[in-house]
mmCIF file of C-alpha atoms and ligand atoms in Angstrom:
data_model
loop_
_atom_site.group_PDB
_atom_site.id
_atom_site.type_symbol
_atom_site.label_atom_id
_atom_site.label_comp_id
_atom_site.label_asym_id
_atom_site.label_seq_id
_atom_site.Cartn_x
_atom_site.Cartn_y
_atom_site.Cartn_z
ATOM 1 C CA TYR A 1 -12.529 45.002 16.241
ATOM 2 C CA THR A 2 -14.464 44.800 19.459
ATOM 3 C CA GLN A 3 -16.053 48.072 18.311
ATOM 4 C CA ALA A 4 -17.364 46.435 15.181
ATOM 5 C CA LYS A 5 -20.604 44.931 16.415
ATOM 6 C CA ALA A 6 -24.033 44.970 14.898
ATOM 7 C CA LEU A 7 -27.383 43.525 15.790
ATOM 8 C CA VAL A 8 -29.128 42.289 12.696
ATOM 9 C CA PHE A 9 -32.368 40.514 11.932
ATOM 10 C CA SER A 10 -33.377 38.561 8.862
ATOM 11 C CA GLU A 11 -36.916 37.700 9.910
ATOM 12 C CA ASN A 12 -39.474 39.406 12.101
ATOM 13 C CA GLY A 13 -40.265 38.322 15.637
ATOM 14 C CA GLU A 14 -39.439 38.998 19.277
ATOM 15 C CA PRO A 15 -35.929 40.474 19.523
ATOM 16 C CA SER A 16 -34.637 37.599 21.660
ATOM 17 C CA ASP A 17 -35.757 35.113 18.990
ATOM 18 C CA VAL A 18 -34.557 36.746 15.804
ATOM 19 C CA LEU A 19 -31.285 38.526 16.714
ATOM 20 C CA LYS A 20 -29.296 35.332 16.288
ATOM 21 C CA SER A 21 -26.546 36.162 13.903
ATOM 22 C CA VAL A 22 -22.885 35.809 14.759
ATOM 23 C CA LEU A 23 -20.189 38.383 14.247
ATOM 24 C CA LEU A 24 -17.077 37.053 12.565
ATOM 25 C CA ARG A 25 -13.523 38.292 12.215
ATOM 26 C CA SER A 26 -11.603 37.057 9.179
ATOM 27 C CA LEU A 27 -8.412 35.112 9.767
ATOM 28 C CA ALA A 28 -7.404 34.013 6.270
ATOM 29 C CA ALA A 29 -8.973 33.799 2.804
ATOM 30 C CA PRO A 30 -7.354 32.347 -0.337
ATOM 31 C CA ILE A 31 -7.625 33.617 -3.882
ATOM 32 C CA ASN A 32 -8.927 30.664 -5.868
ATOM 33 C CA PRO A 33 -9.193 30.617 -9.663
ATOM 34 C CA ALA A 34 -12.997 30.430 -9.301
ATOM 35 C CA ASP A 35 -13.042 33.731 -7.394
ATOM 36 C CA ILE A 36 -11.329 35.507 -10.260
ATOM 37 C CA ASN A 37 -13.641 33.859 -12.800
ATOM 38 C CA THR A 38 -16.576 35.059 -10.694
ATOM 39 C CA ILE A 39 -15.325 38.648 -10.878
ATOM 40 C CA GLN A 40 -14.765 38.226 -14.626
ATOM 41 C CA GLY A 41 -18.318 36.938 -15.015
ATOM 42 C CA THR A 42 -17.254 33.593 -16.507
ATOM 43 C CA TYR A 43 -18.094 31.388 -13.516
ATOM 44 C CA GLY A 44 -21.065 29.026 -13.422
ATOM 45 C CA SER A 45 -22.973 31.103 -10.895
ATOM 46 C CA GLN A 46 -22.889 34.750 -9.961
ATOM 47 C CA PRO A 47 -23.491 36.367 -6.580
ATOM 48 C CA SER A 48 -26.300 38.896 -6.624
ATOM 49 C CA PHE A 49 -25.312 42.530 -6.218
ATOM 50 C CA THR A 50 -26.834 44.168 -3.159
ATOM 51 C CA SER A 51 -26.831 47.574 -1.491
ATOM 52 C CA LEU A 52 -26.374 46.054 1.950
ATOM 53 C CA ILE A 53 -22.717 46.931 2.325
ATOM 54 C CA GLY A 54 -23.335 50.615 1.666
ATOM 55 C CA THR A 55 -21.432 50.997 -1.602
ATOM 56 C CA PRO A 56 -22.640 53.701 -4.051
ATOM 57 C CA SER A 57 -23.862 51.074 -6.505
ATOM 58 C CA PRO A 58 -25.022 47.559 -5.663
ATOM 59 C CA SER A 59 -22.070 45.215 -5.272
ATOM 60 C CA ALA A 60 -20.942 41.786 -4.102
ATOM 61 C CA ILE A 61 -18.043 40.737 -1.888
ATOM 62 C CA PRO A 62 -15.786 38.257 -3.688
ATOM 63 C CA GLY A 63 -14.074 35.251 -2.131
ATOM 64 C CA SER A 64 -15.691 31.886 -1.555
ATOM 65 C CA GLU A 65 -13.319 30.245 0.890
ATOM 66 C CA GLY A 66 -11.760 31.287 4.180
ATOM 67 C CA VAL A 67 -11.799 30.913 7.938
ATOM 68 C CA PHE A 68 -13.269 33.228 10.528
ATOM 69 C CA GLU A 69 -13.080 33.565 14.282
ATOM 70 C CA VAL A 70 -16.367 34.077 16.077
ATOM 71 C CA VAL A 71 -16.231 37.408 17.916
ATOM 72 C CA ALA A 72 -19.763 37.505 19.279
ATOM 73 C CA THR A 73 -22.989 35.565 19.081
ATOM 74 C CA GLY A 74 -26.409 37.119 19.481
ATOM 75 C CA ASP A 75 -27.789 34.071 21.209
ATOM 76 C CA PRO A 76 -26.307 32.704 24.455
ATOM 77 C CA SER A 77 -27.608 29.207 23.676
ATOM 78 C CA SER A 78 -25.962 29.202 20.256
ATOM 79 C CA PRO A 79 -23.962 26.027 19.467
ATOM 80 C CA ILE A 80 -21.282 28.318 18.100
ATOM 81 C CA ARG A 81 -19.293 30.275 20.694
ATOM 82 C CA ARG A 82 -16.940 33.154 20.859
ATOM 83 C CA GLY A 83 -13.441 32.032 19.834
ATOM 84 C CA ASP A 84 -14.678 29.171 17.618
ATOM 85 C CA TRP A 85 -13.421 28.907 14.063
ATOM 86 C CA VAL A 86 -15.947 28.650 11.259
ATOM 87 C CA ILE A 87 -15.824 28.293 7.477
ATOM 88 C CA PRO A 88 -18.602 29.285 5.080
ATOM 89 C CA SER A 89 -21.174 26.663 4.273
ATOM 90 C CA ALA A 90 -22.997 28.871 1.810
ATOM 91 C CA PRO A 91 -21.460 29.229 -1.667
ATOM 92 C CA GLN A 92 -20.058 32.659 -2.590
ATOM 93 C CA PHE A 93 -20.122 33.779 1.015
ATOM 94 C CA GLY A 94 -17.785 36.698 0.331
ATOM 95 C CA THR A 95 -14.609 36.092 2.326
ATOM 96 C CA TRP A 96 -12.443 38.976 1.149
ATOM 97 C CA ARG A 97 -13.353 41.293 3.995
ATOM 98 C CA THR A 98 -12.206 41.865 7.551
ATOM 99 C CA HIS A 99 -15.515 41.088 9.272
ATOM 100 C CA ALA A 100 -18.824 39.465 8.482
ATOM 101 C CA VAL A 101 -22.196 38.928 10.073
ATOM 102 C CA ALA A 102 -23.664 35.520 9.337
ATOM 103 C CA SER A 103 -26.556 33.359 10.337
ATOM 104 C CA LEU A 104 -25.871 29.914 11.748
ATOM 105 C CA ASP A 105 -26.913 28.111 8.592
ATOM 106 C CA GLU A 106 -24.316 30.004 6.567
ATOM 107 C CA ILE A 107 -21.339 28.720 8.552
ATOM 108 C CA LEU A 108 -19.799 25.432 9.599
ATOM 109 C CA LYS A 109 -17.778 25.100 12.786
ATOM 110 C CA ILE A 110 -14.449 23.331 12.510
ATOM 111 C CA ASN A 111 -12.287 21.885 15.246
ATOM 112 C CA LYS A 112 -9.394 24.356 15.222
ATOM 113 C CA GLU A 113 -7.123 22.267 17.470
ATOM 114 C CA GLY A 114 -3.692 21.988 15.873
ATOM 115 C CA LEU A 115 -4.644 23.820 12.678
ATOM 116 C CA SER A 116 -3.134 27.036 11.352
ATOM 117 C CA ALA A 117 -5.454 29.694 9.963
ATOM 118 C CA THR A 118 -4.113 29.223 6.446
ATOM 119 C CA GLN A 119 -4.695 25.467 6.666
ATOM 120 C CA ALA A 120 -8.241 25.978 7.875
ATOM 121 C CA ALA A 121 -8.862 28.531 5.140
ATOM 122 C CA THR A 122 -7.926 26.132 2.337
ATOM 123 C CA ILE A 123 -9.703 22.937 3.369
ATOM 124 C CA SER A 124 -13.051 23.271 1.796
ATOM 125 C CA VAL A 125 -12.364 23.689 -1.933
ATOM 126 C CA ASN A 126 -9.229 21.918 -3.150
ATOM 127 C CA PRO A 127 -8.970 18.823 -0.916
ATOM 128 C CA SER A 128 -12.736 18.365 -1.142
ATOM 129 C CA THR A 129 -12.617 18.402 -4.930
ATOM 130 C CA ALA A 130 -9.870 15.779 -5.019
ATOM 131 C CA TYR A 131 -11.712 13.716 -2.412
ATOM 132 C CA ARG A 132 -15.025 13.739 -4.241
ATOM 133 C CA ILE A 133 -13.568 12.945 -7.642
ATOM 134 C CA LEU A 134 -11.419 10.069 -6.378
ATOM 135 C CA ARG A 135 -14.280 8.634 -4.352
ATOM 136 C CA ALA A 136 -16.989 8.839 -6.980
ATOM 137 C CA TYR A 137 -15.569 8.498 -10.487
ATOM 138 C CA GLY A 138 -13.739 5.750 -12.283
ATOM 139 C CA PRO A 139 -14.059 3.019 -14.872
ATOM 140 C CA SER A 140 -17.159 1.422 -16.234
ATOM 141 C CA ALA A 141 -18.767 -0.806 -13.639
ATOM 142 C CA GLY A 142 -18.638 -3.817 -15.919
ATOM 143 C CA ARG A 143 -19.534 -5.158 -19.325
ATOM 144 C CA GLY A 144 -23.034 -4.279 -20.376
ATOM 145 C CA ALA A 145 -23.410 -2.041 -17.371
ATOM 146 C CA GLY A 146 -24.471 0.888 -19.516
ATOM 147 C CA LEU A 147 -23.323 4.158 -18.102
ATOM 148 C CA GLY A 148 -22.586 2.958 -14.600
ATOM 149 C CA MET A 149 -19.147 3.680 -13.231
ATOM 150 C CA ARG A 150 -17.398 2.702 -10.064
ATOM 151 C CA PRO A 151 -14.759 4.594 -8.100
ATOM 152 C CA LEU A 152 -11.207 3.253 -8.085
ATOM 153 C CA GLU A 153 -10.936 0.536 -5.510
ATOM 154 C CA ILE A 154 -9.320 1.542 -2.243
ATOM 155 C CA GLY A 155 -6.082 -0.342 -1.605
ATOM 156 C CA SER A 156 -6.006 -1.847 -5.096
ATOM 157 C CA GLY A 157 -3.099 0.107 -6.565
ATOM 158 C CA GLU A 158 -5.331 1.136 -9.489
ATOM 159 C CA TRP A 159 -3.981 4.038 -11.542
ATOM 160 C CA PHE A 160 -5.320 7.494 -12.197
ATOM 161 C CA ILE A 161 -3.720 10.182 -14.337
ATOM 162 C CA GLN A 162 -3.984 13.939 -13.908
ATOM 163 C CA ASN A 163 -2.712 17.154 -15.436
ATOM 164 C CA GLY A 164 -2.235 20.328 -13.393
ATOM 165 C CA ALA A 165 -0.707 17.954 -10.847
ATOM 166 C CA ASN A 166 1.002 20.735 -8.897
ATOM 167 C CA SER A 167 -2.278 22.641 -8.395
ATOM 168 C CA GLY A 168 -3.992 22.677 -5.023
ATOM 169 C CA VAL A 169 -6.439 20.039 -6.225
ATOM 170 C CA GLY A 170 -3.657 18.008 -7.859
ATOM 171 C CA ARG A 171 -1.522 17.928 -4.722
ATOM 172 C CA ALA A 172 -4.497 16.830 -2.655
ATOM 173 C CA ALA A 173 -5.302 14.093 -5.184
ATOM 174 C CA ILE A 174 -1.720 12.797 -5.023
ATOM 175 C CA GLN A 175 -1.815 12.594 -1.235
ATOM 176 C CA LEU A 176 -5.330 11.176 -0.884
ATOM 177 C CA GLY A 177 -4.577 8.692 -3.664
ATOM 178 C CA LYS A 178 -1.477 7.519 -1.833
ATOM 179 C CA LEU A 179 -3.357 7.224 1.461
ATOM 180 C CA TRP A 180 -6.068 5.200 -0.221
ATOM 181 C CA GLY A 181 -3.680 2.811 -1.936
ATOM 182 C CA LEU A 182 -4.086 4.169 -5.473
ATOM 183 C CA ARG A 183 -1.301 5.064 -7.888
ATOM 184 C CA SER A 184 -0.966 8.309 -9.790
ATOM 185 C CA ILE A 185 0.604 9.557 -13.009
ATOM 186 C CA ASN A 186 1.110 13.305 -12.717
ATOM 187 C CA VAL A 187 1.644 15.817 -15.500
ATOM 188 C CA ILE A 188 3.381 19.134 -14.760
ATOM 189 C CA ARG A 189 4.576 21.942 -16.986
ATOM 190 C CA GLU A 190 8.317 22.490 -17.346
ATOM 191 C CA ARG A 191 9.736 25.204 -15.139
ATOM 192 C CA SER A 192 12.211 27.815 -16.369
ATOM 193 C CA SER A 193 15.180 25.544 -15.647
ATOM 194 C CA HIS A 194 15.811 21.821 -15.544
ATOM 195 C CA GLU A 195 16.737 22.126 -11.879
ATOM 196 C CA ALA A 196 13.449 23.848 -11.029
ATOM 197 C CA THR A 197 11.485 21.155 -12.884
ATOM 198 C CA GLU A 198 13.353 18.417 -11.035
ATOM 199 C CA SER A 199 12.745 20.145 -7.738
ATOM 200 C CA LEU A 200 8.990 20.251 -8.413
ATOM 201 C CA ARG A 201 9.114 16.599 -9.456
ATOM 202 C CA ARG A 202 10.799 15.659 -6.172
ATOM 203 C CA GLU A 203 8.247 17.699 -4.249
ATOM 204 C CA LEU A 204 5.359 15.787 -5.804
ATOM 205 C CA VAL A 205 7.105 12.449 -5.330
ATOM 206 C CA SER A 206 7.560 13.305 -1.658
ATOM 207 C CA LEU A 207 3.786 13.865 -1.456
ATOM 208 C CA GLY A 208 3.232 10.375 -2.837
ATOM 209 C CA ALA A 209 3.243 10.759 -6.636
ATOM 210 C CA ASP A 210 4.203 7.480 -8.309
ATOM 211 C CA VAL A 211 5.064 8.959 -11.689
ATOM 212 C CA VAL A 212 5.673 12.616 -12.602
ATOM 213 C CA VAL A 213 6.023 13.578 -16.277
ATOM 214 C CA THR A 214 6.513 16.937 -17.898
ATOM 215 C CA GLU A 215 3.952 18.196 -20.374
ATOM 216 C CA THR A 216 6.544 18.034 -23.155
ATOM 217 C CA GLN A 217 7.157 14.334 -22.520
ATOM 218 C CA PHE A 218 3.437 13.795 -22.160
ATOM 219 C CA LEU A 219 2.608 15.419 -25.509
ATOM 220 C CA SER A 220 5.494 13.741 -27.363
ATOM 221 C CA ARG A 221 5.346 10.657 -29.581
ATOM 222 C CA GLY A 222 7.379 8.724 -27.054
ATOM 223 C CA TRP A 223 4.671 8.924 -24.384
ATOM 224 C CA LYS A 224 2.765 5.893 -25.648
ATOM 225 C CA ASP A 225 5.755 3.619 -25.085
ATOM 226 C CA GLN A 226 6.555 5.219 -21.767
ATOM 227 C CA LEU A 227 2.977 4.687 -20.639
ATOM 228 C CA ALA A 228 3.084 1.047 -21.717
ATOM 229 C CA GLU A 229 6.162 0.622 -19.562
ATOM 230 C CA ILE A 230 4.490 2.252 -16.555
ATOM 231 C CA THR A 231 1.381 0.114 -16.861
ATOM 232 C CA ASN A 232 3.081 -3.208 -17.521
ATOM 233 C CA LYS A 233 2.273 -3.114 -21.265
ATOM 234 C CA GLY A 234 -1.256 -1.933 -20.596
ATOM 235 C CA ARG A 235 -2.115 -4.858 -18.318
ATOM 236 C CA GLU A 236 -2.652 -2.399 -15.479
ATOM 237 C CA GLN A 237 -5.634 -0.211 -16.260
ATOM 238 C CA ILE A 238 -5.886 3.552 -15.906
ATOM 239 C CA GLY A 239 -9.487 3.952 -14.892
ATOM 240 C CA LEU A 240 -9.652 7.671 -14.144
ATOM 241 C CA GLY A 241 -8.308 10.871 -15.662
ATOM 242 C CA MET A 242 -8.547 14.206 -13.882
ATOM 243 C CA ASN A 243 -8.465 17.210 -16.184
ATOM 244 C CA CYS A 244 -7.567 20.588 -14.669
ATOM 245 C CA VAL A 245 -6.253 22.174 -17.849
ATOM 246 C CA GLY A 246 -8.187 21.513 -21.091
ATOM 247 C CA GLY A 247 -6.741 21.862 -24.615
ATOM 248 C CA LYS A 248 -4.071 19.465 -25.877
ATOM 249 C CA SER A 249 -3.240 18.306 -22.400
ATOM 250 C CA ALA A 250 -6.806 17.104 -21.852
ATOM 251 C CA THR A 251 -6.824 15.226 -25.145
ATOM 252 C CA ALA A 252 -3.574 13.525 -24.127
ATOM 253 C CA VAL A 253 -5.096 12.546 -20.765
ATOM 254 C CA ALA A 254 -8.050 11.014 -22.619
ATOM 255 C CA ARG A 255 -5.729 9.083 -24.970
ATOM 256 C CA SER A 256 -3.845 7.661 -21.986
ATOM 257 C CA LEU A 257 -6.943 6.074 -20.447
ATOM 258 C CA SER A 258 -7.913 2.415 -20.580
ATOM 259 C CA ASP A 259 -11.158 1.092 -22.061
ATOM 260 C CA GLY A 260 -14.243 2.228 -20.181
ATOM 261 C CA ALA A 261 -12.351 4.790 -18.079
ATOM 262 C CA ALA A 262 -13.751 8.177 -17.060
ATOM 263 C CA MET A 263 -12.181 11.538 -17.653
ATOM 264 C CA VAL A 264 -13.437 14.113 -15.179
ATOM 265 C CA SER A 265 -12.915 17.725 -16.201
ATOM 266 C CA TYR A 266 -12.945 20.066 -13.240
ATOM 267 C CA GLY A 267 -10.848 23.005 -14.432
ATOM 268 C CA GLY A 268 -9.942 24.812 -17.619
ATOM 269 C CA MET A 269 -6.704 26.595 -16.767
ATOM 270 C CA ALA A 270 -5.437 26.720 -20.375
ATOM 271 C CA ARG A 271 -8.728 28.283 -21.505
ATOM 272 C CA GLN A 272 -8.800 25.919 -24.461
ATOM 273 C CA PRO A 273 -11.708 23.644 -25.327
ATOM 274 C CA VAL A 274 -11.390 19.915 -24.847
ATOM 275 C CA ALA A 275 -11.179 18.073 -28.176
ATOM 276 C CA LEU A 276 -12.249 14.452 -27.961
ATOM 277 C CA PRO A 277 -11.286 11.983 -30.705
ATOM 278 C CA VAL A 278 -14.493 10.187 -31.629
ATOM 279 C CA GLY A 279 -12.680 6.838 -31.596
ATOM 280 C CA LEU A 280 -12.154 7.172 -27.877
ATOM 281 C CA LEU A 281 -15.888 7.526 -27.388
ATOM 282 C CA ILE A 282 -16.864 4.710 -29.706
ATOM 283 C CA PHE A 283 -14.131 2.098 -29.489
ATOM 284 C CA LYS A 284 -12.848 2.688 -26.001
ATOM 285 C CA ASP A 285 -16.106 3.786 -24.391
ATOM 286 C CA ILE A 286 -14.328 6.532 -22.462
ATOM 287 C CA ARG A 287 -16.801 8.558 -20.400
ATOM 288 C CA PHE A 288 -16.337 12.298 -20.318
ATOM 289 C CA VAL A 289 -17.938 14.072 -17.418
ATOM 290 C CA GLY A 290 -17.588 17.360 -15.597
ATOM 291 C CA PHE A 291 -17.359 17.994 -11.886
ATOM 292 C CA TRP A 292 -18.556 20.996 -9.897
ATOM 293 C CA LEU A 293 -18.004 20.996 -6.161
ATOM 294 C CA SER A 294 -20.770 23.552 -5.545
ATOM 295 C CA ARG A 295 -23.334 21.129 -6.901
ATOM 296 C CA TRP A 296 -22.023 18.278 -4.747
ATOM 297 C CA ASN A 297 -22.054 20.485 -1.669
ATOM 298 C CA GLN A 298 -25.658 21.422 -2.252
ATOM 299 C CA GLN A 299 -26.750 17.871 -2.914
ATOM 300 C CA ASP A 300 -24.968 16.266 0.007
ATOM 301 C CA VAL A 301 -24.759 18.639 2.954
ATOM 302 C CA ALA A 302 -24.253 15.915 5.574
ATOM 303 C CA GLY A 303 -21.624 14.173 3.456
ATOM 304 C CA ARG A 304 -19.779 17.434 3.118
ATOM 305 C CA GLY A 305 -19.621 17.809 6.895
ATOM 306 C CA HIS A 306 -18.108 14.325 7.302
ATOM 307 C CA MET A 307 -15.651 14.932 4.504
ATOM 308 C CA ILE A 308 -14.459 18.211 6.058
ATOM 309 C CA ASP A 309 -13.987 16.480 9.437
ATOM 310 C CA TYR A 310 -12.004 13.727 7.719
ATOM 311 C CA ILE A 311 -9.789 16.228 5.899
ATOM 312 C CA VAL A 312 -9.232 18.292 9.053
ATOM 313 C CA ASP A 313 -8.098 15.124 10.838
ATOM 314 C CA LEU A 314 -5.650 14.316 8.057
ATOM 315 C CA ILE A 315 -4.158 17.813 8.203
ATOM 316 C CA ARG A 316 -3.906 17.676 11.973
ATOM 317 C CA GLY A 317 -2.197 14.300 11.717
ATOM 318 C CA GLY A 318 0.317 15.658 9.203
ATOM 319 C CA LYS A 319 -1.034 13.395 6.466
ATOM 320 C CA LEU A 320 -2.172 16.149 4.138
ATOM 321 C CA LYS A 321 0.591 18.685 3.580
ATOM 322 C CA ASP A 322 0.086 22.414 3.022
ATOM 323 C CA VAL A 323 0.110 23.716 -0.523
ATOM 324 C CA PRO A 324 2.635 26.474 -1.256
ATOM 325 C CA LEU A 325 0.991 29.795 -0.393
ATOM 326 C CA HIS A 326 1.869 33.411 -1.000
ATOM 327 C CA GLU A 327 0.633 35.228 2.078
ATOM 328 C CA LEU A 328 -0.474 38.825 1.813
ATOM 329 C CA ALA A 329 -1.069 40.623 5.089
ATOM 330 C CA TRP A 330 -4.372 42.528 5.080
ATOM 331 C CA ASN A 331 -4.484 45.128 7.821
ATOM 332 C CA TRP A 332 -5.254 48.826 8.251
ATOM 333 C CA GLU A 333 -2.047 49.783 6.441
ATOM 334 C CA THR A 334 -2.580 47.568 3.385
ATOM 335 C CA ASP A 335 -3.558 49.679 0.413
ATOM 336 C CA ILE A 336 -6.276 48.610 -1.945
ATOM 337 C CA ASP A 337 -3.972 48.433 -4.994
ATOM 338 C CA THR A 338 -1.848 45.804 -3.280
ATOM 339 C CA LEU A 339 -4.947 43.710 -2.666
ATOM 340 C CA ILE A 340 -6.170 44.138 -6.229
ATOM 341 C CA GLY A 341 -2.693 43.340 -7.624
ATOM 342 C CA GLU A 342 -2.619 40.059 -5.741
ATOM 343 C CA VAL A 343 -6.006 39.100 -7.154
ATOM 344 C CA GLN A 344 -5.081 40.170 -10.694
ATOM 345 C CA SER A 345 -2.011 37.906 -10.710
ATOM 346 C CA GLY A 346 -3.955 34.949 -9.308
ATOM 347 C CA LEU A 347 -4.552 33.234 -12.655
ATOM 348 C CA GLN A 348 -0.973 33.582 -13.879
ATOM 349 C CA GLY A 349 0.879 30.349 -14.513
ATOM 350 C CA PHE A 350 4.110 29.215 -12.848
ATOM 351 C CA ARG A 351 3.285 30.840 -9.521
ATOM 352 C CA LYS A 352 5.331 29.926 -6.476
ATOM 353 C CA GLY A 353 2.224 29.739 -4.342
ATOM 354 C CA LYS A 354 -1.479 30.500 -4.255
ATOM 355 C CA GLY A 355 -2.324 33.972 -2.983
ATOM 356 C CA ILE A 356 -3.964 34.109 0.430
ATOM 357 C CA PHE A 357 -5.054 37.116 2.480
ATOM 358 C CA VAL A 358 -4.018 36.855 6.093
ATOM 359 C CA PHE A 359 -5.779 39.218 8.479
HETATM 360 P P1 LIG B 401 -3.951 26.469 -8.175
HETATM 361 O O1 LIG B 401 -3.931 27.952 -8.224
HETATM 362 O O2 LIG B 401 -3.493 25.750 -6.958
HETATM 363 O O3 LIG B 401 -3.076 25.901 -9.403
HETATM 364 C C1 LIG B 401 -3.247 26.345 -10.694
HETATM 365 C C2 LIG B 401 -2.795 25.234 -11.635
HETATM 366 O O4 LIG B 401 -3.091 25.587 -12.969
HETATM 367 C C3 LIG B 401 -1.301 24.955 -11.583
HETATM 368 O O5 LIG B 401 -1.103 23.574 -11.692
HETATM 369 C C4 LIG B 401 -0.785 25.663 -12.832
HETATM 370 O O6 LIG B 401 0.376 25.057 -13.343
HETATM 371 C C5 LIG B 401 -1.934 25.454 -13.776
HETATM 372 N N1 LIG B 401 -1.982 26.449 -14.833
HETATM 373 C C6 LIG B 401 -2.058 27.790 -14.692
HETATM 374 N N2 LIG B 401 -2.132 28.385 -15.892
HETATM 375 C C7 LIG B 401 -2.087 27.379 -16.808
HETATM 376 C C8 LIG B 401 -2.112 27.346 -18.234
HETATM 377 N N3 LIG B 401 -2.221 28.455 -18.955
HETATM 378 N N4 LIG B 401 -2.049 26.141 -18.832
HETATM 379 C C9 LIG B 401 -1.941 25.005 -18.104
HETATM 380 N N5 LIG B 401 -1.924 24.978 -16.764
HETATM 381 C C10 LIG B 401 -1.989 26.151 -16.129
HETATM 382 O O7 LIG B 401 -5.399 26.022 -8.597
HETATM 383 P P2 LIG B 401 -6.549 25.194 -7.861
HETATM 384 O O8 LIG B 401 -6.057 23.851 -7.507
HETATM 385 O O9 LIG B 401 -7.175 26.017 -6.837
HETATM 386 O O10 LIG B 401 -7.557 25.073 -9.075
HETATM 387 C C11 LIG B 401 -7.169 24.388 -10.254
HETATM 388 C C12 LIG B 401 -8.346 24.371 -11.219
HETATM 389 O O11 LIG B 401 -9.376 23.607 -10.638
HETATM 390 C C13 LIG B 401 -8.941 25.725 -11.533
HETATM 391 O O12 LIG B 401 -9.325 25.758 -12.875
HETATM 392 C C14 LIG B 401 -10.142 25.786 -10.622
HETATM 393 O O13 LIG B 401 -11.143 26.647 -11.086
HETATM 394 C C15 LIG B 401 -10.565 24.345 -10.661
HETATM 395 N N6 LIG B 401 -11.396 23.923 -9.548
HETATM 396 C C16 LIG B 401 -12.617 23.450 -9.857
HETATM 397 C C17 LIG B 401 -13.461 22.997 -8.898
HETATM 398 C C18 LIG B 401 -14.781 22.447 -9.310
HETATM 399 O O14 LIG B 401 -15.652 22.259 -8.467
HETATM 400 N N7 LIG B 401 -14.964 22.175 -10.580
HETATM 401 C C19 LIG B 401 -13.124 23.079 -7.470
HETATM 402 C C20 LIG B 401 -11.744 23.509 -7.233
HETATM 403 C C21 LIG B 401 -10.936 23.951 -8.250
HETATM 404 P P3 LIG B 401 1.757 25.869 -13.446
HETATM 405 O O15 LIG B 401 2.324 25.894 -12.057
HETATM 406 O O16 LIG B 401 2.551 25.072 -14.407
HETATM 407 O O17 LIG B 401 1.422 27.247 -13.939
#
């Protein structure tokens, strides 16, 4: 890779002033659901197609998350040095490639001490989403407070409920919730055998899940009574629902919430619309909102930096465990069909681990 160098400029000026980009070598890049939706054209924003990478027709490089090693910097006084690890700060950076040239404002340096490449490559989307939702959304801030909501109170033991609990976001929410003294009710889909379901349940409990229920239990008539038991006959409130799935599961999350609670939809894995019983809106004043990390990142750049540092520290301290990953080596020998196959299967359910390219 030492051959792969380029001098680039993105503005005009004296060469010593404008040749400031850094050359990056990819270390690892996950395949997130959003990346596949972006290729399908169903995501909330689309990268623009360009001719810069020399393809016959204008194209875009997929992949929004990953970690790179800095191979060279154009500027000796650059705060980023050879050997540093960086993650993209720009959305839709295009991480599914072996090398990249970036300007300093497109990347964020992370302290690589004690981190593996796959850990560093999966920090910025899933844990951040769980972090932001748990820290910003929750029940109505009080009677007559209009639309105001408050986050669940740290250390209070307040409940939240989530579906897709074994997803990357779900696992992060379980662990952050536990760390912050919150309690979680977690919905998972049954596995192919009872034993496999129980094993997943134990896994989530070991991460800090207080309650794990299967979707079948959750959608059954008996759930109401079970929930009453969990919440001390409804005396303990469930102030937040996190919806990763949509469809019937989302409706059941909404029905499980206490008066004035918020349901935050951040994913639509079942590809089914969310049906909301009007009574929940009127009589229970449940607030239904959506969450998009890209918007948060844009609106709070400094906050994002602090959050990433916080998450990196947790991982380094062993307090935020790795999600199951399916590593695919990407080197000179890897053929393109293998890469495409890994991406194509990325949205399938019941996966053993999220696909990640390791370079
Ligand atoms: P993962 O790949 O880690 O997990 C996927 C999850 O989806 C698993 O829990 C899986 O459950 C579940 N799932 C898959 N197919 C279905 C289905 N047909 N019906 C119900 N559940 C299904 O995902 P991530 O944690 O990376 O992402 C989860 C969701 O969150 C995605 O929709 C993603 O786009 C979204 N997201 C949104 C963000 C935002 O800013 N709004 C940011 C980050 C993620 P099972 O094992 O049972 O198949």
